[in-house]
Amino acid sequence: MYDITIDPRPIEEVNPMIYGQFIEFIENCIDGGIYDKGSRFSDEKGIRQDVLEKAKQLNPPILRWPGGTYVNTFHWMDSIGPLEQRKKRKNIIWGGIVDGGFGTAEFIEYCRAIGAEPMLCVNMASGTPEEAANWVEYCNGTEDTYFANLRRSHGYEEPFNVKYWCIGNESYAQPDLGIQHDVDVYIRDAWE
């Protein structure tokens, strides 16, 4: 016979960030879900207010974007600037077309509206360390640099101050697309 002793005292507080969520261009999660220019529930920017209100009720402490495995083909420069200049892209991970209307600024504004910290996920599969660094500079740069000034030219004088960055997602997962990194390649690229 064995005795089990349980000590009910808390050891440590649980960090609420573990209850975060993520959104991805899969099915109607973003295009047709969060963002839908044609919906009667959408505001002038295309953000569905009914979905926004439900997201506020969920109260996620942190929200990650642009995914999931979709990030393996995502290039952030396609998600900035005037909407009419953004290109629609084929979603080769999940199928369909990504509208381009829900980009970096829209995601950050959405996070602020629902009370979540934004977490941006950089492309470590078909992207480069330089591309990732440039996105950080675009979002958080305060000096007179190309990417900070590009953000300013898009109407965002103040930096977005994104604190949380995810370095890739399952970059080993799409060998059929020519996207497959082993752990050594991932570590090398992450350190860059």
CSV table of C-alpha atoms in Angstrom, one decimal:
chain,number,residue,atom,x,y,z
A,1,MET,CA,0.0,0.0,0.0
A,2,TYR,CA,1.2,3.5,-0.8
A,3,ASP,CA,0.5,6.8,0.8
A,4,ILE,CA,0.0,9.9,-1.3
A,5,THR,CA,0.4,13.3,0.3
A,6,ILE,CA,-1.1,16.3,-1.5
A,7,ASP,CA,0.1,19.8,-0.7
A,8,PRO,CA,-2.7,22.2,-1.9
A,9,ARG,CA,-0.6,25.4,-1.4
A,10,PRO,CA,0.1,27.2,-4.6
A,11,ILE,CA,3.7,26.9,-5.8
A,12,GLU,CA,3.7,29.7,-8.3
A,13,GLU,CA,1.1,32.0,-10.0
A,14,VAL,CA,0.1,30.8,-13.5
A,15,ASN,CA,1.1,33.3,-16.1
A,16,PRO,CA,-2.2,34.4,-17.9
A,17,MET,CA,-0.4,34.5,-21.2
A,18,ILE,CA,-0.8,30.7,-21.5
A,19,TYR,CA,-4.4,31.4,-22.3
A,20,GLY,CA,-3.6,33.2,-25.5
A,21,GLN,CA,-5.1,32.5,-28.9
A,22,PHE,CA,-4.1,32.8,-32.5
A,23,ILE,CA,-5.8,33.6,-35.7
A,24,GLU,CA,-4.8,32.4,-39.2
A,25,PHE,CA,-5.9,32.7,-42.8
A,26,ILE,CA,-7.7,29.3,-42.7
A,27,GLU,CA,-11.3,28.8,-43.8
A,28,ASN,CA,-13.2,31.9,-42.5
A,29,CYS,CA,-11.2,32.7,-39.4
A,30,ILE,CA,-9.9,36.0,-40.8
A,31,ASP,CA,-11.3,36.7,-44.3
A,32,GLY,CA,-15.0,36.2,-43.9
A,33,GLY,CA,-14.8,36.0,-40.1
A,34,ILE,CA,-12.9,38.8,-38.3
A,35,TYR,CA,-12.6,40.8,-41.6
A,36,ASP,CA,-15.3,41.0,-44.2
A,37,LYS,CA,-15.8,44.3,-46.2
A,38,GLY,CA,-19.1,43.0,-47.5
A,39,SER,CA,-20.7,42.1,-44.2
A,40,ARG,CA,-23.5,44.3,-42.8
A,41,PHE,CA,-21.8,43.8,-39.4
A,42,SER,CA,-18.5,45.3,-40.5
A,43,ASP,CA,-17.3,48.8,-39.7
A,44,GLU,CA,-15.7,51.1,-42.4
A,45,LYS,CA,-12.4,49.2,-42.1
A,46,GLY,CA,-14.1,45.8,-42.7
A,47,ILE,CA,-13.8,44.6,-39.1
A,48,ARG,CA,-16.9,42.6,-38.1
A,49,GLN,CA,-18.2,44.2,-35.0
A,50,ASP,CA,-20.2,41.1,-33.9
A,51,VAL,CA,-17.1,39.0,-34.0
A,52,LEU,CA,-15.1,41.8,-32.2
A,53,GLU,CA,-17.6,41.8,-29.4
A,54,LYS,CA,-17.4,38.1,-28.9
A,55,ALA,CA,-13.6,38.3,-29.0
A,56,LYS,CA,-13.8,40.9,-26.2
A,57,GLN,CA,-15.9,38.5,-24.1
A,58,LEU,CA,-13.2,35.8,-24.6
A,59,ASN,CA,-10.7,38.2,-23.2
A,60,PRO,CA,-7.5,36.6,-24.6
A,61,PRO,CA,-4.4,38.1,-22.9
A,62,ILE,CA,-2.4,37.7,-26.1
A,63,LEU,CA,-3.3,37.0,-29.8
A,64,ARG,CA,-0.8,35.6,-32.3
A,65,TRP,CA,-0.9,36.3,-36.1
A,66,PRO,CA,-0.6,35.4,-39.0
A,67,GLY,CA,-0.8,31.9,-37.8
A,68,GLY,CA,0.0,28.8,-37.7
A,69,THR,CA,1.6,27.1,-40.7
A,70,TYR,CA,0.3,29.9,-43.0
A,71,VAL,CA,3.2,32.0,-41.7
A,72,ASN,CA,5.6,29.7,-43.6
A,73,THR,CA,4.6,31.5,-46.8
A,74,PHE,CA,3.7,34.9,-45.3
A,75,HIS,CA,5.7,38.0,-46.2
A,76,TRP,CA,4.9,40.9,-44.0
A,77,MET,CA,5.5,43.6,-46.7
A,78,ASP,CA,2.4,42.3,-48.4
A,79,SER,CA,0.4,43.3,-45.3
A,80,ILE,CA,1.2,46.9,-45.0
A,81,GLY,CA,0.4,50.2,-46.7
A,82,PRO,CA,-2.7,51.4,-48.5
A,83,LEU,CA,-5.3,48.6,-49.1
A,84,GLU,CA,-5.6,49.4,-52.8
A,85,GLN,CA,-1.8,48.7,-53.2
A,86,ARG,CA,-1.9,45.4,-51.3
A,87,LYS,CA,-1.8,42.2,-53.5
A,88,LYS,CA,-4.2,39.4,-53.1
A,89,ARG,CA,-2.3,36.2,-52.5
A,90,LYS,CA,-3.0,32.6,-53.1
A,91,ASN,CA,-3.0,30.7,-49.8
A,92,ILE,CA,-0.9,27.7,-50.7
A,93,ILE,CA,-1.1,26.3,-47.2
A,94,TRP,CA,-4.8,26.1,-46.7
A,95,GLY,CA,-6.2,27.1,-50.1
A,96,GLY,CA,-8.2,30.0,-51.2
A,97,ILE,CA,-7.2,33.7,-51.7
A,98,VAL,CA,-6.0,36.0,-48.9
A,99,ASP,CA,-7.6,39.3,-49.5
A,100,GLY,CA,-4.8,41.5,-48.0
A,101,GLY,CA,-7.1,43.8,-46.2
A,102,PHE,CA,-6.3,42.4,-42.7
A,103,GLY,CA,-2.7,43.2,-42.3
A,104,THR,CA,-0.1,44.3,-39.7
A,105,ALA,CA,-1.8,47.5,-38.7
A,106,GLU,CA,-5.3,46.0,-38.7
A,107,PHE,CA,-4.2,43.1,-36.6
A,108,ILE,CA,-2.5,45.4,-34.0
A,109,GLU,CA,-5.6,47.6,-33.9
A,110,TYR,CA,-7.8,44.6,-33.5
A,111,CYS,CA,-5.7,43.4,-30.5
A,112,ARG,CA,-5.9,46.8,-28.9
A,113,ALA,CA,-9.7,46.8,-29.4
A,114,ILE,CA,-10.2,43.4,-27.6
A,115,GLY,CA,-7.6,44.1,-24.9
A,116,ALA,CA,-5.0,41.6,-26.1
A,117,GLU,CA,-1.3,41.9,-26.5
A,118,PRO,CA,-0.3,41.4,-30.2
A,119,MET,CA,2.2,38.6,-31.0
A,120,LEU,CA,3.6,38.7,-34.5
A,121,CYS,CA,5.0,35.5,-35.9
A,122,VAL,CA,7.9,35.8,-38.3
A,123,ASN,CA,8.4,33.6,-41.4
A,124,MET,CA,11.3,31.3,-40.6
A,125,ALA,CA,10.6,28.9,-43.5
A,126,SER,CA,10.5,30.9,-46.8
A,127,GLY,CA,11.5,34.2,-45.1
A,128,THR,CA,14.9,35.5,-44.0
A,129,PRO,CA,16.3,36.8,-40.8
A,130,GLU,CA,16.6,40.2,-42.5
A,131,GLU,CA,12.9,40.2,-43.4
A,132,ALA,CA,12.1,39.5,-39.7
A,133,ALA,CA,14.4,42.2,-38.5
A,134,ASN,CA,12.8,44.7,-40.9
A,135,TRP,CA,9.3,43.9,-39.6
A,136,VAL,CA,10.5,44.5,-36.0
A,137,GLU,CA,11.9,47.9,-37.2
A,138,TYR,CA,8.7,48.7,-39.0
A,139,CYS,CA,6.6,48.0,-35.9
A,140,ASN,CA,8.8,49.3,-33.1
A,141,GLY,CA,11.3,51.6,-34.7
A,142,THR,CA,11.6,55.1,-33.2
A,143,GLU,CA,14.6,56.5,-35.1
A,144,ASP,CA,14.9,58.0,-38.6
A,145,THR,CA,15.2,54.6,-40.4
A,146,TYR,CA,13.7,53.3,-43.6
A,147,PHE,CA,11.2,50.9,-42.0
A,148,ALA,CA,10.2,53.2,-39.2
A,149,ASN,CA,9.7,56.0,-41.7
A,150,LEU,CA,7.7,53.6,-43.9
A,151,ARG,CA,5.3,53.0,-41.0
A,152,ARG,CA,5.0,56.7,-40.5
A,153,SER,CA,4.2,57.2,-44.2
A,154,HIS,CA,1.4,54.7,-43.7
A,155,GLY,CA,-0.2,57.0,-41.1
A,156,TYR,CA,1.3,55.5,-37.9
A,157,GLU,CA,3.6,58.1,-36.4
A,158,GLU,CA,4.0,56.3,-33.1
A,159,PRO,CA,5.5,52.8,-33.0
A,160,PHE,CA,3.3,49.8,-32.4
A,161,ASN,CA,5.5,48.6,-29.5
A,162,VAL,CA,5.0,44.9,-30.2
A,163,LYS,CA,6.5,43.1,-27.3
A,164,TYR,CA,6.0,39.5,-28.3
A,165,TRP,CA,7.4,37.9,-31.4
A,166,CYS,CA,7.1,34.2,-32.4
A,167,ILE,CA,10.0,32.8,-34.4
A,168,GLY,CA,8.4,30.7,-37.0
A,169,ASN,CA,5.8,27.9,-36.7
A,170,GLU,CA,6.3,24.3,-37.7
A,171,SER,CA,8.8,25.1,-40.4
A,172,TYR,CA,9.4,21.4,-40.8
A,173,ALA,CA,5.7,20.8,-41.8
A,174,GLN,CA,5.5,21.4,-45.6
A,175,PRO,CA,8.1,19.3,-47.4
A,176,ASP,CA,5.8,19.1,-50.4
A,177,LEU,CA,6.1,22.9,-50.8
A,178,GLY,CA,9.9,22.9,-50.5
A,179,ILE,CA,9.6,24.2,-46.9
A,180,GLN,CA,11.3,21.9,-44.5
A,181,HIS,CA,13.8,23.0,-41.9
A,182,ASP,CA,15.4,20.6,-39.5
A,183,VAL,CA,16.3,21.7,-35.9
A,184,ASP,CA,19.8,22.8,-36.8
A,185,VAL,CA,18.7,25.1,-39.6
A,186,TYR,CA,16.0,26.6,-37.3
A,187,ILE,CA,18.5,27.2,-34.5
A,188,ARG,CA,21.0,28.8,-36.9
A,189,ASP,CA,18.3,31.1,-38.4
A,190,ALA,CA,16.8,32.0,-35.1
A,191,TRP,CA,20.2,33.2,-33.8
A,192,GLU,CA,20.6,35.4,-36.9
